[in-house]
Amino acid sequence: MLLDTAHADDFLYKYQLLMVYLNDGEIPNGKEGFAAIRPEIYECLDELEESMLEVVGSEFLSNLREAAFGEFVYLKKHKEGYVFKHIETGCYYQTLTLTTPLDEMLDEFIVVNTAIVPFRGSFVCDGLITSSNVALGKGLMKEVSEGYHQAKKDGSLRRIT
């Protein structure tokens, strides 16, 4: 479940511009470099709004303010998107990805660090996924799956529109 290419390219361009700005004008070194700088985006949104508003636009910065960042449990791919549970808030998200299907990159029911951002009517995983190499046991897998089904049933699942 990929975001269409034009929108994915737009997201990545703006996201990378912010990271280059935060890295003193230098392009971060590889995926790990971008992932290391990513927390600064969410810590420095006021500064970014002052400095980068005209470059990336108010809508993109507003989307970042609404993003969920941190540790998630990646559950699995469903027919309408990839499902995550934000550990800090307990909120479940159904997302698209930008360039690579998650089921090609990740095992199910593992803990990952990422950001989920509302963008162009969807929630997207920002693609900078780092794993803590923690997999859930059967009991927690069942609990998280049941939580997902409950969120879907009661309408609290944050999903693609």
PDB file of C-alpha atoms in Angstrom:
ATOM      1  CA  MET A   1       0.000   0.000   0.000  1.00  0.00           C
ATOM      2  CA  LEU A   2       2.048   2.867  -1.335  1.00  0.00           C
ATOM      3  CA  LEU A   3       1.225   6.532  -1.523  1.00  0.00           C
ATOM      4  CA  ASP A   4       1.139   7.593  -5.168  1.00  0.00           C
ATOM      5  CA  THR A   5       4.571   8.498  -6.506  1.00  0.00           C
ATOM      6  CA  ALA A   6       3.992  12.239  -6.983  1.00  0.00           C
ATOM      7  CA  HIS A   7       2.761  12.692  -3.407  1.00  0.00           C
ATOM      8  CA  ALA A   8       5.515  10.447  -2.006  1.00  0.00           C
ATOM      9  CA  ASP A   9       8.150  12.501  -3.852  1.00  0.00           C
ATOM     10  CA  ASP A  10       6.617  15.726  -2.513  1.00  0.00           C
ATOM     11  CA  PHE A  11       6.639  14.416   1.059  1.00  0.00           C
ATOM     12  CA  LEU A  12      10.224  13.140   0.833  1.00  0.00           C
ATOM     13  CA  TYR A  13      11.481  16.374  -0.747  1.00  0.00           C
ATOM     14  CA  LYS A  14      10.015  18.536   2.021  1.00  0.00           C
ATOM     15  CA  TYR A  15      10.997  16.159   4.823  1.00  0.00           C
ATOM     16  CA  GLN A  16      14.577  15.998   3.553  1.00  0.00           C
ATOM     17  CA  LEU A  17      14.765  19.786   3.202  1.00  0.00           C
ATOM     18  CA  LEU A  18      13.900  20.103   6.889  1.00  0.00           C
ATOM     19  CA  MET A  19      16.549  17.570   7.846  1.00  0.00           C
ATOM     20  CA  VAL A  20      19.224  19.265   5.771  1.00  0.00           C
ATOM     21  CA  TYR A  21      18.318  22.575   7.417  1.00  0.00           C
ATOM     22  CA  LEU A  22      18.570  20.983  10.888  1.00  0.00           C
ATOM     23  CA  ASN A  23      21.906  19.405   9.913  1.00  0.00           C
ATOM     24  CA  ASP A  24      23.484  22.809   9.213  1.00  0.00           C
ATOM     25  CA  GLY A  25      22.949  22.556   5.470  1.00  0.00           C
ATOM     26  CA  GLU A  26      24.617  19.163   5.120  1.00  0.00           C
ATOM     27  CA  ILE A  27      22.861  16.122   3.674  1.00  0.00           C
ATOM     28  CA  PRO A  28      22.698  13.464   6.413  1.00  0.00           C
ATOM     29  CA  ASN A  29      24.712  10.318   5.793  1.00  0.00           C
ATOM     30  CA  GLY A  30      22.357   7.554   4.667  1.00  0.00           C
ATOM     31  CA  LYS A  31      19.165   6.298   6.250  1.00  0.00           C
ATOM     32  CA  GLU A  32      20.787   6.150   9.673  1.00  0.00           C
ATOM     33  CA  GLY A  33      21.837   9.786   9.425  1.00  0.00           C
ATOM     34  CA  PHE A  34      18.341  10.898   8.464  1.00  0.00           C
ATOM     35  CA  ALA A  35      16.815   8.754  11.227  1.00  0.00           C
ATOM     36  CA  ALA A  36      19.202  10.283  13.782  1.00  0.00           C
ATOM     37  CA  ILE A  37      18.122  13.817  12.835  1.00  0.00           C
ATOM     38  CA  ARG A  38      14.393  13.050  12.631  1.00  0.00           C
ATOM     39  CA  PRO A  39      13.662  13.644  16.363  1.00  0.00           C
ATOM     40  CA  GLU A  40      14.846  17.221  15.931  1.00  0.00           C
ATOM     41  CA  ILE A  41      11.998  17.875  13.488  1.00  0.00           C
ATOM     42  CA  TYR A  42       9.459  17.191  16.210  1.00  0.00           C
ATOM     43  CA  GLU A  43      11.461  19.062  18.866  1.00  0.00           C
ATOM     44  CA  CYS A  44      12.045  22.162  16.706  1.00  0.00           C
ATOM     45  CA  LEU A  45       8.723  22.741  14.955  1.00  0.00           C
ATOM     46  CA  ASP A  46       8.514  26.370  16.105  1.00  0.00           C
ATOM     47  CA  GLU A  47      11.988  27.095  14.706  1.00  0.00           C
ATOM     48  CA  LEU A  48      11.154  25.273  11.478  1.00  0.00           C
ATOM     49  CA  GLU A  49       7.976  27.270  11.113  1.00  0.00           C
ATOM     50  CA  GLU A  50       9.949  30.503  11.430  1.00  0.00           C
ATOM     51  CA  SER A  51      12.758  29.447   9.089  1.00  0.00           C
ATOM     52  CA  MET A  52      11.234  27.016   6.590  1.00  0.00           C
ATOM     53  CA  LEU A  53       7.597  28.065   6.235  1.00  0.00           C
ATOM     54  CA  GLU A  54       8.046  29.544   2.768  1.00  0.00           C
ATOM     55  CA  VAL A  55      10.093  26.546   1.634  1.00  0.00           C
ATOM     56  CA  VAL A  56       7.861  23.645   2.710  1.00  0.00           C
ATOM     57  CA  GLY A  57       4.542  25.413   3.323  1.00  0.00           C
ATOM     58  CA  SER A  58       2.231  25.778   6.281  1.00  0.00           C
ATOM     59  CA  GLU A  59       0.187  22.679   5.454  1.00  0.00           C
ATOM     60  CA  PHE A  60       3.233  20.396   5.641  1.00  0.00           C
ATOM     61  CA  LEU A  61       4.375  21.924   8.929  1.00  0.00           C
ATOM     62  CA  SER A  62       0.851  21.609  10.299  1.00  0.00           C
ATOM     63  CA  ASN A  63       0.871  17.930   9.310  1.00  0.00           C
ATOM     64  CA  LEU A  64       4.105  17.439  11.244  1.00  0.00           C
ATOM     65  CA  ARG A  65       2.515  18.992  14.332  1.00  0.00           C
ATOM     66  CA  GLU A  66      -0.198  16.339  14.104  1.00  0.00           C
ATOM     67  CA  ALA A  67       2.257  13.475  13.543  1.00  0.00           C
ATOM     68  CA  ALA A  68       2.848  10.630  15.951  1.00  0.00           C
ATOM     69  CA  PHE A  69       6.547  10.003  16.505  1.00  0.00           C
ATOM     70  CA  GLY A  70       8.292   7.397  18.609  1.00  0.00           C
ATOM     71  CA  GLU A  71       7.964   3.702  19.303  1.00  0.00           C
ATOM     72  CA  PHE A  72       5.268   1.686  17.604  1.00  0.00           C
ATOM     73  CA  VAL A  73       4.341  -1.924  17.325  1.00  0.00           C
ATOM     74  CA  TYR A  74       4.124  -2.821  13.660  1.00  0.00           C
ATOM     75  CA  LEU A  75       1.294  -5.338  13.485  1.00  0.00           C
ATOM     76  CA  LYS A  76       0.945  -6.342   9.870  1.00  0.00           C
ATOM     77  CA  LYS A  77      -0.299  -5.496   6.408  1.00  0.00           C
ATOM     78  CA  HIS A  78      -4.041  -5.484   5.974  1.00  0.00           C
ATOM     79  CA  LYS A  79      -5.851  -5.008   2.702  1.00  0.00           C
ATOM     80  CA  GLU A  80      -6.272  -1.259   3.310  1.00  0.00           C
ATOM     81  CA  GLY A  81      -2.836  -0.452   4.711  1.00  0.00           C
ATOM     82  CA  TYR A  82      -0.207  -1.187   7.317  1.00  0.00           C
ATOM     83  CA  VAL A  83      -1.247  -1.199  10.949  1.00  0.00           C
ATOM     84  CA  PHE A  84       0.768   0.306  13.813  1.00  0.00           C
ATOM     85  CA  LYS A  85       0.092   0.830  17.490  1.00  0.00           C
ATOM     86  CA  HIS A  86       1.744   3.902  19.010  1.00  0.00           C
ATOM     87  CA  ILE A  87       3.149   2.621  22.292  1.00  0.00           C
ATOM     88  CA  GLU A  88       3.016   5.962  24.128  1.00  0.00           C
ATOM     89  CA  THR A  89      -0.628   6.766  23.333  1.00  0.00           C
ATOM     90  CA  GLY A  90      -2.067   3.329  22.580  1.00  0.00           C
ATOM     91  CA  CYS A  91      -3.559   4.729  19.349  1.00  0.00           C
ATOM     92  CA  TYR A  92      -3.802   2.448  16.319  1.00  0.00           C
ATOM     93  CA  TYR A  93      -2.989   3.766  12.839  1.00  0.00           C
ATOM     94  CA  GLN A  94      -3.577   2.376   9.377  1.00  0.00           C
ATOM     95  CA  THR A  95      -1.009   3.860   7.023  1.00  0.00           C
ATOM     96  CA  LEU A  96       0.446   3.936   3.568  1.00  0.00           C
ATOM     97  CA  THR A  97       4.179   3.926   2.907  1.00  0.00           C
ATOM     98  CA  LEU A  98       6.206   6.158   0.645  1.00  0.00           C
ATOM     99  CA  THR A  99       8.444   3.935  -1.475  1.00  0.00           C
ATOM    100  CA  THR A 100       8.753   0.394  -0.125  1.00  0.00           C
ATOM    101  CA  PRO A 101       6.067  -2.000   1.107  1.00  0.00           C
ATOM    102  CA  LEU A 102       6.627  -2.631   4.817  1.00  0.00           C
ATOM    103  CA  ASP A 103       5.929  -6.330   4.542  1.00  0.00           C
ATOM    104  CA  GLU A 104       9.101  -6.541   2.418  1.00  0.00           C
ATOM    105  CA  MET A 105      11.152  -4.842   5.160  1.00  0.00           C
ATOM    106  CA  LEU A 106       9.708  -5.897   8.503  1.00  0.00           C
ATOM    107  CA  ASP A 107       8.539  -8.911  10.383  1.00  0.00           C
ATOM    108  CA  GLU A 108       5.104  -8.675  11.938  1.00  0.00           C
ATOM    109  CA  PHE A 109       4.604  -7.726  15.586  1.00  0.00           C
ATOM    110  CA  ILE A 110       7.906  -5.990  16.210  1.00  0.00           C
ATOM    111  CA  VAL A 111       8.737  -2.731  17.944  1.00  0.00           C
ATOM    112  CA  VAL A 112       9.972   0.011  15.616  1.00  0.00           C
ATOM    113  CA  ASN A 113      10.821   3.687  15.807  1.00  0.00           C
ATOM    114  CA  THR A 114       9.151   5.802  13.138  1.00  0.00           C
ATOM    115  CA  ALA A 115       6.789   8.708  12.519  1.00  0.00           C
ATOM    116  CA  ILE A 116       3.271   8.564  11.171  1.00  0.00           C
ATOM    117  CA  VAL A 117       2.236  11.780   9.487  1.00  0.00           C
ATOM    118  CA  PRO A 118      -1.138  12.859   8.098  1.00  0.00           C
ATOM    119  CA  PHE A 119      -0.502  13.787   4.477  1.00  0.00           C
ATOM    120  CA  ARG A 120      -2.798  14.365   1.503  1.00  0.00           C
ATOM    121  CA  GLY A 121      -5.780  12.602   3.072  1.00  0.00           C
ATOM    122  CA  SER A 122      -3.815   9.598   4.324  1.00  0.00           C
ATOM    123  CA  PHE A 123      -1.546   8.661   7.163  1.00  0.00           C
ATOM    124  CA  VAL A 124       1.936   7.825   5.930  1.00  0.00           C
ATOM    125  CA  CYS A 125       4.833   6.121   7.630  1.00  0.00           C
ATOM    126  CA  ASP A 126       7.812   8.401   7.048  1.00  0.00           C
ATOM    127  CA  GLY A 127       9.976   5.495   5.858  1.00  0.00           C
ATOM    128  CA  LEU A 128      12.775   6.033   8.381  1.00  0.00           C
ATOM    129  CA  ILE A 129      12.087   2.876  10.316  1.00  0.00           C
ATOM    130  CA  THR A 130      14.563   1.690  12.868  1.00  0.00           C
ATOM    131  CA  SER A 131      13.978  -1.508  14.765  1.00  0.00           C
ATOM    132  CA  SER A 132      14.847  -2.178  18.354  1.00  0.00           C
ATOM    133  CA  ASN A 133      14.965  -5.902  17.520  1.00  0.00           C
ATOM    134  CA  VAL A 134      12.151  -6.550  19.969  1.00  0.00           C
ATOM    135  CA  ALA A 135       9.481  -8.978  18.838  1.00  0.00           C
ATOM    136  CA  LEU A 136       6.280  -9.519  20.767  1.00  0.00           C
ATOM    137  CA  GLY A 137       5.513 -12.844  22.366  1.00  0.00           C
ATOM    138  CA  LYS A 138       2.291 -14.717  21.653  1.00  0.00           C
ATOM    139  CA  GLY A 139       0.398 -13.183  24.579  1.00  0.00           C
ATOM    140  CA  LEU A 140       1.255  -9.604  23.599  1.00  0.00           C
ATOM    141  CA  MET A 141       0.612 -10.351  19.922  1.00  0.00           C
ATOM    142  CA  LYS A 142      -2.892 -11.502  20.841  1.00  0.00           C
ATOM    143  CA  GLU A 143      -3.478  -8.452  23.049  1.00  0.00           C
ATOM    144  CA  VAL A 144      -2.320  -6.011  20.370  1.00  0.00           C
ATOM    145  CA  SER A 145      -4.367  -7.779  17.676  1.00  0.00           C
ATOM    146  CA  GLU A 146      -7.470  -7.655  19.844  1.00  0.00           C
ATOM    147  CA  GLY A 147      -6.823  -3.966  20.492  1.00  0.00           C
ATOM    148  CA  TYR A 148      -6.635  -3.339  16.760  1.00  0.00           C
ATOM    149  CA  HIS A 149      -9.922  -5.145  16.117  1.00  0.00           C
ATOM    150  CA  GLN A 150     -11.553  -3.189  18.949  1.00  0.00           C
ATOM    151  CA  ALA A 151     -10.237   0.106  17.552  1.00  0.00           C
ATOM    152  CA  LYS A 152     -11.570  -0.815  14.133  1.00  0.00           C
ATOM    153  CA  LYS A 153     -14.935  -1.770  15.631  1.00  0.00           C
ATOM    154  CA  ASP A 154     -15.338   1.316  17.832  1.00  0.00           C
ATOM    155  CA  GLY A 155     -14.072   3.772  15.212  1.00  0.00           C
ATOM    156  CA  SER A 156     -10.913   4.845  17.057  1.00  0.00           C
ATOM    157  CA  LEU A 157      -8.590   3.402  14.383  1.00  0.00           C
ATOM    158  CA  ARG A 158      -6.911   6.337  12.668  1.00  0.00           C
ATOM    159  CA  ARG A 159      -7.069   5.367   9.061  1.00  0.00           C
ATOM    160  CA  ILE A 160      -6.705   6.355   5.468  1.00  0.00           C
ATOM    161  CA  THR A 161      -9.514   8.587   4.289  1.00  0.00           C
TER     162      THR A 161
END
